[in-house]
Amino acid sequence: MYRPRKTEKSLLVGKTCSSGRTKLHEPTNNLPPKLTGERTLGKILSFSQQSTAVLLCPVVGYPFPKFKWYKFIEGTNRKQAVTLDERVKQVAGTLIIREAKVEDSGKYLCVVNNSVGGESVETVLTVTAPLKAKIEPPVQTVDFGRPAVFTCKFEGNPIKTISWLKDGNKLDHSDAVLRIEAVRKEDKGMYQCFVRNDQESAEATAELKLGGRFEPPQIRHAFDTETVQPGNSVFLKCIASGNPTPEITWELYGRKLSNNEVYQIGQYVTVNGDVVSHLNISSIRTNDGGLYRCVASSKVGTTEHSARINVYGLPVVRSMEKQAIVAGGTLIVHCPFAGHPVDSVVWERDGRLLPINRKQKVFPNGTLIIENVERASDQATYVCVAKNSQGYSARGSLEVQVMVLPRITPFGFEDSPVHSGQFVEVTCTVSEGDLPVQITWQLNGRDFDNFPEVTTTKVGKRTSVLSIESVSYANAGIYTCLARNRAGEAVFSAELQVNVPPRWILEPTDKAFAQGSDAVVECKADGFPKPVVTWKRATGVSPGDYRDFKPNNPDIKVEDGTLMINNIQKTNEGYYLCEANNGIGSGLSAVILISVQAPPQFEVKYRNQTAKRGDPAVLQCQAKGEKPIGILWNINNKRLEPKGDNRYTIREEILPDGVVSDLSIKRTERSDSAIFTCVATNAFGSDDTNINMIVQEAPEVPYGLKVLDKSGRSVQLSWVAPYDGNSPIKK
């Protein structure tokens, strides 16, 4: 009777075994680490914030080298090892930074060593992030004379420039901290901080208010109108308060007084902080009479008080200085008369008593007002006449000069926007205004001299011609003509728009990404109008025809010229076209190759292979992936060493998409019935495939024959089943 012997089935039979260990194919000769492609020393990479940054270190060598990544400490030549964690990982020589942060920006160094040499690769990583800015504090109240500090806090990367504006005017300051050592009245207002790079800008606003401790000047005590006899002494006093402490000055009919043989002026500050100022006239004369004024002023304001000091005597009119006024303004004149009593004060012009029209107003106290002054009708000599009841009179003349502001004839750039390279000319003519007149030009609020291709020519006394021989995008902007004379200034502005064909800010180049990472490729152009940037993909494996991306694909999107592919795979590999067009010229285009660097991959993970004992056999494995790919063979999880058994021979062939390795066995033996594992490794990872090798042969002779029972003509036998030769025993 046949009784099979107990056998144990291999746990690996019929199952796939995947090795998690990385092993490299061993070449016959030692190889020091060397770059596998073009040297990338000093390579600059840019990734957006929160994307996956992939830093390659394409170096091979034998024995398999060790890779170590370092990051330089900013501003120094010192470096420190990169700390690996859940976010920052190293796969072979590739450093993968997930959810990249601005702080990850910097210069990295990959150091590669083995027993026969070393190599290093330097890479500069820039993690870009949208710019944001804020000023702290957003509002601050500061007392006069105290310091004020604004800090412009910003986020984003990279930051190219920092600038400040005060009430819309540019400040000569480029630091993040703006400090005012001693606040003055003119420092109050709105402050703006701008942070910029080549692609965008951000702005923040803050306000500086004057502190609550300041107090505008206030007159607490003042002198009254009084009438005195000639020769008497007169004492006038004004007391003023305020913070900061005001200063008091004295005037007579608008003329500032100072210490002399007639006037003695003194001033002091009380313990309470009030300012006391006095004006003494020891022996007053008739012509010293008039309208006296004390003026209290500080950085926060001005206040004044006026009163007449009348001195008995015949009427007197002081001499009056020539007065200039701008056309369109209002003339206000006080007749500087003295004497007492004075019954009437009138104004005359050309012997006629004023007013002679509705613009003129004359008041009993000797004040003359002329509204909306014009040169033709109001420039003249005016006479003030003061009379008393006895018929005595005094006269004083005032020459009024009316100045005319410049007036610029409106102008503009014809056919704006213009094309780059055209000749452009514009004329600024001052149609009205007193001579001499100075004419200057500004571009975007700034004076310019020797600006490229721009010339200004004075034609006659009232005209300036601005010309641009060959206009370019740099010439675009707001051009302002400024005309100045003694009366003041006039301005007129016109915008010049220049059509400029697209030009590259950031031209895309061939990129390689690790499989599974987030790919980001920037394509940026400027011009006028602003170019529209689009991306397309080649329809085949070579550049030529291109098609738009499929709509509603969540893994591929284009934002502001940047192509983003989430979780990039080999299927995304190919040629891509970036185009920038704005309707001016033929536009720009760039074709790039996006490569996906993937670990090796076996299409078949497990298979059986049979051979007759004594016959030759060839075990083959084919791995696809980025080259170079190293192959090694294991037998039952132990390294197979061809040198230790001349029956084995390994041959490799490089294919366009990978490598194929043949393990040849000259003469199979029973020990070759095993699991052969082919392991493929490149710089991005490894994969393996298992071949269950079955060596078949004739079964062995049964053994352990025993007679179990014999009775009559029958015998019951048992034996131990022999080795079946890896094929079923049929009989």
XYZ file of C-alpha atoms in Angstrom:
731
model
C 0.000 0.000 0.000
C 1.315 3.465 -0.937
C 1.643 5.949 1.929
C 3.077 9.334 1.003
C 5.730 10.788 3.265
C 5.122 14.046 5.050
C 6.450 17.010 3.122
C 6.524 20.777 3.789
C 5.503 23.166 1.092
C 7.620 26.285 0.795
C 5.861 29.353 2.135
C 7.141 31.287 -0.869
C 5.530 29.021 -3.476
C 2.735 30.849 -5.210
C 3.339 34.082 -3.320
C 4.980 37.397 -4.210
C 7.843 38.540 -2.027
C 8.718 42.227 -2.063
C 11.996 43.242 -0.533
C 12.126 46.571 1.316
C 15.912 46.763 1.336
C 17.835 48.775 -1.237
C 20.754 46.941 -2.874
C 22.913 48.003 -5.790
C 24.321 46.023 -8.649
C 28.023 45.626 -8.206
C 30.218 46.475 -11.187
C 33.484 44.666 -11.636
C 35.652 47.750 -10.935
C 35.563 50.338 -8.167
C 34.134 53.691 -9.245
C 34.518 56.957 -7.314
C 31.351 59.079 -7.081
C 30.722 61.103 -10.204
C 27.891 63.133 -11.707
C 25.730 61.166 -14.100
C 24.919 64.179 -16.267
C 25.755 67.809 -16.756
C 27.389 69.395 -13.700
C 24.756 71.232 -11.702
C 27.034 73.146 -9.344
C 25.294 76.357 -8.424
C 21.934 75.250 -9.810
C 19.037 77.503 -8.778
C 15.623 75.936 -8.083
C 12.359 77.670 -7.325
C 9.281 76.060 -5.780
C 6.098 77.628 -4.490
C 5.179 77.491 -0.822
C 3.369 74.296 0.287
C 4.532 72.435 -2.833
C 7.013 69.560 -2.770
C 10.579 70.673 -3.414
C 12.842 68.047 -4.948
C 16.617 68.522 -4.831
C 18.496 66.012 -6.956
C 21.975 64.668 -6.366
C 22.602 62.626 -9.559
C 25.802 60.862 -8.520
C 26.758 57.186 -8.976
C 29.712 55.173 -7.760
C 30.908 51.796 -6.512
C 30.932 50.761 -3.774
C 27.490 52.301 -3.442
C 28.209 55.779 -2.067
C 26.713 57.456 0.966
C 24.711 60.649 0.423
C 24.588 63.415 3.015
C 22.729 66.727 2.630
C 23.794 69.973 4.312
C 22.356 73.477 4.399
C 24.524 76.577 4.676
C 23.795 78.938 7.548
C 22.569 82.147 5.929
C 25.267 84.754 5.468
C 28.104 82.389 6.382
C 30.198 79.619 4.867
C 29.262 77.298 7.712
C 26.874 74.444 7.050
C 24.837 72.067 9.134
C 23.335 68.685 8.350
C 19.751 68.673 7.112
C 17.422 67.218 9.727
C 15.278 64.461 8.246
C 11.739 63.957 9.514
C 8.228 63.282 8.256
C 8.306 66.431 6.129
C 11.915 66.300 4.944
C 12.971 62.936 3.562
C 15.947 61.591 1.677
C 15.437 58.881 -0.932
C 18.838 57.631 -2.064
C 20.518 60.893 -3.135
C 17.324 62.903 -3.589
C 16.206 65.351 -0.890
C 12.410 65.716 -0.853
C 10.889 68.596 1.130
C 7.129 68.331 1.389
C 4.940 71.347 2.168
C 7.908 73.615 1.488
C 8.264 76.679 3.688
C 9.988 80.006 3.075
C 12.474 79.056 5.805
C 13.580 76.132 3.624
C 15.090 78.613 1.166
C 18.868 78.670 1.062
C 21.970 77.033 -0.316
C 22.184 73.244 -0.014
C 25.151 70.931 -0.462
C 24.933 67.231 -1.275
C 28.129 65.422 -0.230
C 28.704 61.977 -1.741
C 31.467 59.614 -0.586
C 32.588 56.037 -0.948
C 35.850 54.230 -0.238
C 37.509 55.438 -3.440
C 36.478 59.088 -3.687
C 33.965 61.863 -3.152
C 31.824 64.422 -4.976
C 29.529 67.310 -4.035
C 26.612 69.109 -5.671
C 25.502 72.604 -4.650
C 21.910 73.782 -5.144
C 20.233 77.092 -4.294
C 16.580 76.652 -3.310
C 14.101 79.511 -3.328
C 10.660 78.813 -1.866
C 8.324 81.467 -3.198
C 5.301 82.718 -1.279
C 2.775 85.507 -1.929
C 3.850 88.831 -0.483
C 1.965 90.269 2.492
C 2.754 93.337 4.557
C 1.532 95.062 7.686
C 2.826 97.968 9.742
C 2.995 97.768 13.493
C 1.589 99.648 15.197
C -1.123 100.521 12.650
C -1.916 103.704 14.595
C 0.262 105.453 17.132
C -0.048 108.720 19.000
C 3.239 110.397 19.892
C 3.971 113.603 21.773
C 6.033 116.295 20.136
C 9.754 115.732 20.420
C 9.296 112.070 21.325
C 10.490 109.230 19.063
C 8.148 107.217 16.856
C 8.886 103.818 15.314
C 6.999 101.995 12.554
C 7.947 98.400 11.737
C 7.018 96.942 8.351
C 6.397 93.257 8.958
C 6.138 91.186 5.824
C 5.640 87.637 4.672
C 6.445 85.973 1.394
C 9.517 85.276 -0.640
C 11.621 86.549 -2.253
C 11.773 90.164 -1.027
C 13.672 92.438 -3.397
C 12.984 95.973 -2.146
C 11.324 97.797 0.752
C 10.162 101.387 0.337
C 8.129 103.934 2.313
C 5.704 106.723 1.421
C 4.482 109.568 3.625
C 1.134 111.025 2.521
C 1.845 109.651 -0.970
C 5.355 111.105 -1.197
C 8.362 108.812 -1.337
C 10.707 108.743 1.643
C 14.423 108.139 1.285
C 14.307 105.009 3.429
C 14.657 101.330 2.480
C 14.759 99.509 5.826
C 11.923 97.571 7.418
C 12.046 99.825 10.489
C 11.208 103.528 10.105
C 12.297 105.608 13.083
C 11.531 109.283 13.702
C 13.841 110.511 16.448
C 11.811 113.603 17.416
C 8.260 113.946 16.126
C 7.333 117.299 14.631
C 4.063 118.709 13.402
C 4.811 117.825 9.784
C 5.478 114.182 10.715
C 1.830 113.438 11.418
C -0.042 111.685 8.623
C -0.333 108.400 6.743
C 2.658 106.125 6.185
C 2.835 103.304 3.642
C 5.281 100.432 3.412
C 5.774 98.623 0.076
C 7.539 95.280 -0.336
C 8.308 94.174 -3.866
C 9.920 91.489 -5.964
C 10.042 90.999 -9.715
C 6.524 89.555 -9.869
C 4.378 91.344 -7.295
C 4.163 93.859 -4.473
C 2.330 94.261 -1.180
C 1.427 97.399 0.773
C 0.464 98.319 4.315
C -0.711 101.595 5.858
C -0.321 103.168 9.295
C -1.127 106.534 10.841
C 0.947 108.782 13.073
C -1.051 111.136 15.274
C 0.200 113.943 17.453
C 0.204 113.115 21.134
C -2.518 114.117 23.538
C -0.098 116.220 25.599
C 0.316 118.862 22.906
C -1.672 122.076 23.108
C -1.867 124.734 20.410
C -0.840 128.220 21.549
C -3.478 130.141 23.425
C -3.324 133.809 24.491
C -4.432 134.008 28.113
C -3.878 137.728 28.665
C -3.609 140.563 26.136
C -3.419 144.332 25.998
C -6.384 146.573 25.260
C -6.847 149.540 22.986
C -5.689 152.716 24.685
C -5.194 156.390 23.861
C -2.185 158.279 25.234
C -0.462 161.626 24.982
C 2.868 161.936 23.153
C 5.835 161.433 25.482
C 4.012 159.010 27.735
C 5.358 155.520 28.305
C 3.385 152.541 27.030
C 3.578 148.983 28.396
C 1.943 146.182 26.348
C 1.821 142.605 27.621
C 0.738 139.243 26.181
C 0.662 135.957 28.104
C 0.396 132.721 26.118
C 0.358 129.017 26.962
C 0.768 125.853 24.950
C 2.743 122.664 24.540
C 5.356 122.914 23.255
C 6.052 126.309 24.769
C 5.155 128.989 22.195
C 7.244 131.972 21.169
C 5.738 135.487 21.133
C 6.639 138.104 18.529
C 5.383 141.666 18.074
C 4.219 143.502 14.947
C 3.030 146.967 13.961
C 0.828 146.932 10.873
C 2.324 143.585 9.908
C 5.952 144.642 10.281
C 7.916 142.646 12.822
C 9.348 144.704 15.677
C 12.692 144.188 17.349
C 14.628 145.837 20.162
C 15.860 149.325 19.255
C 15.917 152.847 20.674
C 12.099 152.969 20.515
C 11.003 149.444 21.409
C 12.187 147.236 24.263
C 10.916 143.659 24.071
C 11.269 141.085 26.859
C 10.046 137.536 27.407
C 10.162 134.866 30.131
C 8.479 131.592 31.095
C 6.613 131.205 34.389
C 6.761 128.186 36.674
C 3.418 127.153 35.193
C 4.894 127.084 31.705
C 3.174 130.251 30.480
C 5.128 132.661 28.290
C 5.018 136.319 29.301
C 6.128 138.865 26.690
C 6.069 142.625 26.990
C 6.649 145.572 24.683
C 7.813 148.836 26.273
C 7.829 152.257 24.607
C 9.429 154.717 27.040
C 8.416 157.920 25.210
C 5.810 157.340 22.574
C 5.446 159.610 19.547
C 2.418 160.304 17.398
C 3.757 158.275 14.493
C 4.339 155.315 16.873
C 0.599 154.882 17.128
C -1.220 152.222 15.158
C -2.388 148.601 15.139
C -0.127 146.491 17.358
C -0.205 142.703 17.289
C 1.304 139.986 19.458
C 1.693 136.578 17.757
C 2.149 133.334 19.736
C 3.404 130.431 17.612
C 4.766 126.921 18.058
C 5.082 123.786 15.973
C 1.429 122.992 16.586
C -0.165 126.276 15.669
C -0.364 130.054 15.815
C -2.656 132.566 17.484
C -2.603 136.353 17.669
C -4.152 139.425 19.279
C -4.425 142.972 17.874
C -5.411 146.312 19.378
C -4.855 149.964 18.490
C -2.632 152.298 20.449
C -3.808 155.828 19.687
C -1.439 158.771 20.237
C -2.809 162.278 20.146
C -1.568 164.283 17.189
C -2.129 165.110 13.550
C -2.880 162.281 11.112
C 0.137 160.272 9.862
C 0.268 157.484 7.230
C 3.342 155.283 7.333
C 5.147 154.352 4.129
C 3.970 151.108 2.565
C 6.147 148.574 0.750
C 5.282 147.384 -2.714
C 2.875 144.457 -2.485
C 2.746 141.598 -4.967
C -0.266 139.325 -5.312
C -1.090 136.462 -7.623
C -3.887 137.025 -10.104
C -7.127 135.499 -8.920
C -6.291 136.013 -5.255
C -7.749 138.430 -2.720
C -5.826 141.557 -1.705
C -6.221 142.653 1.935
C -4.458 145.861 2.974
C -4.569 147.786 6.263
C -3.807 151.495 6.014
C -0.928 152.112 8.493
C -2.234 155.397 9.882
C -1.519 157.090 13.199
C -2.612 160.250 15.003
C -5.651 160.965 17.111
C -8.394 161.761 16.646
C -8.820 160.655 13.011
C -12.294 161.080 11.637
C -11.960 159.191 8.360
C -9.659 156.786 6.502
C -10.350 156.315 2.805
C -8.628 154.804 -0.237
C -8.212 156.430 -3.643
C -6.987 155.363 -7.030
C -6.182 157.779 -9.818
C -7.938 160.503 -7.801
C -11.151 158.495 -7.502
C -12.581 157.459 -4.167
C -12.904 153.693 -3.723
C -14.848 151.539 -4.153
C -15.343 151.986 -7.864
C -16.540 148.416 -8.552
C -18.102 145.450 -6.761
C -14.762 143.711 -6.192
C -13.540 146.517 -3.947
C -14.511 146.940 -0.308
C -13.349 149.752 2.018
C -13.874 149.658 5.791
C -13.843 152.582 8.281
C -10.770 151.174 10.067
C -8.711 151.661 6.889
C -8.908 148.123 5.520
C -9.077 147.673 1.728
C -10.141 144.348 0.194
C -10.034 143.586 -3.542
C -11.338 140.162 -4.591
C -10.319 138.131 -7.657
C -7.427 140.425 -8.496
C -6.637 140.942 -12.187
C -3.602 142.585 -13.705
C -5.501 144.667 -16.262
C -7.955 146.184 -13.813
C -6.246 146.049 -10.424
C -2.503 146.597 -10.883
C -2.053 150.256 -9.874
C -1.001 152.696 -7.147
C -3.478 153.050 -4.316
C -3.510 156.005 -1.893
C -4.677 155.904 1.715
C -5.948 159.263 3.068
C -6.411 159.860 6.809
C -8.233 163.078 7.913
C -9.199 164.723 11.188
C -12.044 167.068 11.974
C -9.890 170.170 11.500
C -9.255 169.247 7.885
C -5.691 168.059 8.365
C -4.882 164.989 6.334
C -2.061 162.565 5.582
C -1.529 160.396 2.521
C 0.401 157.206 1.854
C 0.876 155.326 -1.413
C 0.802 151.567 -2.020
C 1.988 150.045 -5.281
C 0.170 146.804 -6.082
C 1.781 144.397 -8.543
C -0.364 141.581 -9.918
C 1.615 138.478 -10.851
C 0.177 135.947 -13.299
C 0.647 132.230 -12.731
C 1.774 130.084 -15.638
C -0.977 128.353 -17.581
C -0.140 125.271 -19.626
C -2.037 124.476 -22.794
C -3.361 120.909 -22.432
C -1.366 118.346 -24.413
C -1.279 114.612 -24.962
C 0.577 111.852 -26.763
C -1.069 111.242 -30.098
C -1.858 107.652 -31.049
C -1.051 106.457 -27.515
C -0.425 103.594 -26.960
C 2.468 103.634 -29.423
C 4.601 100.787 -30.656
C 8.073 100.154 -29.367
C 10.691 101.772 -31.596
C 8.499 104.668 -32.778
C 9.482 108.330 -32.601
C 7.380 110.239 -30.058
C 7.132 113.986 -29.518
C 5.002 116.168 -27.264
C 4.955 119.934 -26.728
C 4.366 121.845 -23.497
C 3.354 125.458 -24.142
C 2.856 128.083 -21.426
C 0.080 130.202 -22.899
C -0.155 132.636 -19.962
C 2.023 133.801 -17.106
C 4.774 136.237 -16.309
C 8.220 135.832 -17.772
C 10.737 134.485 -17.140
C 9.211 131.037 -16.893
C 11.151 127.856 -16.187
C 9.861 124.670 -17.825
C 10.918 121.220 -16.599
C 9.695 117.651 -17.084
C 9.065 114.722 -14.783
C 8.398 111.053 -15.430
C 6.227 109.294 -12.865
C 6.809 112.135 -10.410
C 10.592 112.152 -10.675
C 12.917 114.575 -12.404
C 14.981 112.988 -15.121
C 18.221 113.955 -16.750
C 19.979 112.050 -19.507
C 17.134 109.565 -19.638
C 17.744 107.004 -22.411
C 16.636 108.332 -25.778
C 14.695 111.249 -24.201
C 15.566 114.865 -25.020
C 13.920 118.152 -24.049
C 14.363 121.297 -26.123
C 13.404 124.861 -25.134
C 11.721 126.648 -28.042
C 11.396 130.368 -27.439
C 10.481 131.612 -23.979
C 7.278 129.646 -23.419
C 7.630 126.232 -25.058
C 9.470 122.990 -24.322
C 9.459 119.991 -26.654
C 10.022 116.483 -25.293
C 11.039 113.878 -27.855
C 11.897 110.192 -27.714
C 13.854 108.942 -30.701
C 13.040 105.253 -30.283
C 10.443 104.635 -27.617
C 10.713 101.556 -25.431
C 8.785 100.058 -22.560
C 11.076 101.900 -20.135
C 9.717 105.192 -21.501
C 6.099 104.402 -20.590
C 4.522 106.365 -17.758
C 3.068 109.697 -16.671
C 4.902 112.693 -18.148
C 4.424 115.970 -16.277
C 5.324 119.424 -17.542
C 6.077 121.914 -14.760
C 6.107 125.656 -15.449
C 7.405 128.001 -12.713
C 7.636 131.781 -12.412
C 7.627 134.272 -9.527
C 3.892 133.835 -9.070
C 4.002 130.095 -8.638
C 3.811 126.843 -10.517
C 1.515 125.087 -12.977
C 1.575 121.423 -13.947
C -0.025 119.294 -16.625
C 0.375 115.560 -17.120
C -0.220 113.082 -19.910
C 0.279 109.337 -19.997
C 2.422 107.606 -22.584
C 1.527 103.986 -23.139
C 3.956 101.875 -25.125
C 2.901 98.682 -26.831
C 5.710 96.273 -26.120
C 5.774 92.700 -27.405
C 6.169 90.028 -24.761
C 9.614 89.474 -23.315
C 10.742 86.801 -20.932
C 10.923 87.454 -17.228
C 11.302 83.755 -16.510
C 11.692 81.505 -19.542
C 10.913 77.874 -18.730
C 13.579 75.218 -19.225
C 13.633 71.430 -19.166
C 12.661 70.087 -15.770
C 12.969 66.737 -14.014
C 10.733 65.788 -11.094
C 10.604 62.846 -8.748
C 7.587 60.647 -9.337
C 4.800 61.484 -6.908
C 6.039 64.998 -6.199
C 4.183 68.210 -7.045
C 5.705 69.681 -10.206
C 5.834 73.462 -10.605
C 7.158 75.123 -13.771
C 7.113 78.918 -13.996
C 6.670 80.785 -17.260
C 6.518 84.552 -16.867
C 6.623 87.371 -19.398
C 5.925 91.074 -19.386
C 4.996 93.602 -22.030
C 2.180 96.023 -22.745
C -0.621 95.102 -22.741
C 0.145 92.427 -20.172
C 0.714 89.144 -22.020
C -1.572 86.169 -21.578
C 0.479 83.073 -20.730
C -0.874 79.629 -21.700
C 0.414 76.055 -21.536
C -0.169 73.136 -23.905
C 1.122 69.563 -24.159
C 2.533 67.752 -27.172
C 0.142 65.237 -28.683
C 2.904 62.672 -29.210
C 6.247 61.677 -27.778
C 8.089 64.379 -29.713
C 7.510 68.138 -30.035
C 5.306 69.270 -32.891
C 1.561 69.399 -32.428
C 0.145 70.583 -29.119
C -3.233 70.409 -27.446
C -4.876 72.188 -24.536
C -5.185 70.456 -21.207
C -8.386 68.606 -20.493
C -10.796 70.846 -18.589
C -11.675 70.109 -14.981
C -8.514 68.084 -14.409
C -7.840 68.588 -10.684
C -4.225 67.438 -10.966
C -3.141 69.918 -13.661
C -3.729 73.646 -13.439
C -2.184 76.889 -14.664
C -2.150 80.022 -12.514
C -0.499 83.268 -13.599
C 1.734 81.447 -16.060
C 2.786 78.733 -13.613
C 2.110 75.120 -14.600
C 1.332 72.907 -11.613
C 1.001 69.118 -11.806
C 0.020 67.431 -8.560
C 1.403 63.954 -7.832
C 3.272 63.788 -11.139
C 3.515 60.373 -12.785
C 5.258 58.855 -15.786
C 2.097 59.504 -17.792
C 2.769 63.225 -17.384
C 6.212 62.956 -18.964
C 6.620 64.662 -22.317
C 7.009 67.951 -24.148
C 5.133 71.062 -23.067
C 4.669 74.418 -24.790
C 4.425 77.769 -22.990
C 3.161 80.714 -25.036
C 2.948 84.412 -24.118
C 0.897 86.730 -26.335
C -0.456 90.254 -26.017
C -1.383 90.992 -29.627
C 1.868 92.856 -30.241
C 4.289 91.003 -32.468
C 4.396 87.250 -32.884
C 4.564 86.506 -29.162
C 6.890 84.171 -27.296
C 6.978 80.412 -27.074
C 9.183 77.891 -25.333
C 9.145 74.101 -25.599
C 10.422 72.156 -22.621
C 10.750 68.506 -21.729
C 9.319 67.449 -18.395
C 10.938 64.237 -17.212
C 9.581 62.139 -14.387
C 12.323 60.455 -12.433
C 10.903 57.231 -11.074
C 12.350 54.267 -9.175
C 12.769 51.070 -11.188
C 9.635 49.059 -11.823
C 8.980 45.449 -12.788
C 5.758 44.818 -14.652
C 5.651 41.161 -13.462
C 6.236 40.705 -9.764
C 6.222 36.894 -9.619
C 6.397 33.995 -12.059
C 7.271 30.294 -12.230
C 9.958 28.864 -14.502
C 10.814 25.179 -15.025
C 13.870 23.388 -16.372
C 15.099 19.797 -16.645
C 17.899 18.878 -14.357
C 21.178 19.027 -16.212
C 19.811 21.339 -18.877
C 20.842 24.999 -19.118
C 18.378 27.707 -18.033
C 18.132 31.457 -18.411
C 16.276 33.606 -15.863
C 15.456 37.070 -17.175
C 14.188 40.225 -15.489
C 13.474 43.567 -17.159
C 13.250 46.792 -15.137
C 12.006 50.117 -16.426
C 12.995 53.470 -14.952
C 15.634 56.188 -14.805
C 19.135 55.066 -15.663
C 21.600 54.103 -14.416
C 19.879 51.048 -12.933
C 21.869 48.511 -10.942
C 20.776 44.847 -10.920
C 21.650 42.125 -8.432
C 20.352 38.602 -7.926
C 19.424 36.767 -4.732
C 18.699 33.089 -4.277
C 16.419 32.303 -1.360
C 17.160 35.786 0.023
C 20.939 35.277 -0.126
C 23.254 37.131 -2.465
C 24.071 35.107 -5.555
C 27.801 35.347 -6.261
C 28.660 34.241 -9.822
C 32.338 34.129 -8.872
C 31.618 31.418 -6.303
C 29.910 29.096 -8.786
C 31.007 29.099 -12.402
C 27.677 27.592 -13.405
C 26.153 31.076 -13.070
C 26.680 33.930 -15.523
C 25.017 37.363 -15.378
C 24.622 39.535 -18.453
C 22.986 42.954 -18.670
C 21.709 44.973 -21.612
C 20.772 48.658 -21.477
C 17.399 49.366 -23.094
C 15.907 52.749 -24.080
C 13.485 52.581 -21.168
C 15.489 50.573 -18.666
C 17.684 47.497 -18.386
C 17.343 43.713 -18.846
C 19.411 41.203 -16.856
C 19.908 37.526 -17.780
C 21.011 34.987 -15.171
C 22.301 31.946 -17.076
C 22.714 28.544 -15.426
C 24.966 26.260 -17.504
C 23.755 23.054 -15.907
C 20.804 23.054 -13.565
C 20.937 21.088 -10.367
C 18.402 20.140 -7.749
C 19.664 23.020 -5.544
C 18.559 25.458 -8.215
C 14.949 24.820 -7.256
C 14.627 28.058 -5.328
C 13.219 31.581 -5.301
C 15.444 33.838 -7.408
C 14.958 37.539 -6.669
C 16.011 40.194 -9.154
C 16.561 43.573 -7.412
C 16.783 46.808 -9.443
C 17.994 50.076 -7.893
C 18.522 53.639 -9.135
C 18.929 57.032 -7.479
C 15.194 57.242 -6.781
C 14.467 53.868 -5.192
C 14.292 50.135 -5.876
C 11.954 47.322 -6.900
C 12.230 43.542 -7.202
C 10.644 40.569 -8.920
C 10.670 36.893 -7.890
C 11.153 33.864 -10.124
C 10.192 30.498 -8.665
C 12.706 28.197 -10.359
C 11.514 24.583 -10.556
C 14.149 22.000 -11.616
C 12.406 18.811 -12.718
C 13.955 15.309 -12.783
C 12.986 11.641 -12.556
C 11.680 10.627 -9.139
C 13.958 8.703 -6.784
C 13.514 5.045 -5.804
C 11.147 4.562 -2.885
C 12.801 3.504 0.376
C 11.828 2.292 3.814
C 9.834 -0.658 2.405
C 7.931 -2.476 5.173
C 5.505 -5.369 5.279
C 2.559 -4.339 7.319
C 0.401 -7.401 6.913
C 0.312 -10.582 4.949
C -2.552 -12.972 4.896
C -3.230 -15.660 2.433
C -2.403 -14.476 -1.005
C -2.178 -10.707 -0.177
C 0.561 -8.556 1.308
C 0.146 -5.011 2.657
C 3.284 -2.895 2.181
C 4.304 0.674 3.103
C 7.198 2.872 2.020
C 8.421 6.442 2.293
C 7.610 8.548 -0.733
C 10.821 9.492 -2.573
C 11.782 12.908 -3.977
C 9.264 13.440 -6.763
C 11.592 15.420 -9.001
C 9.233 18.433 -8.848
C 6.572 16.649 -10.904
C 3.656 14.471 -9.853
C 4.378 10.713 -9.507
C 1.851 9.005 -11.692
C 2.567 5.372 -10.792
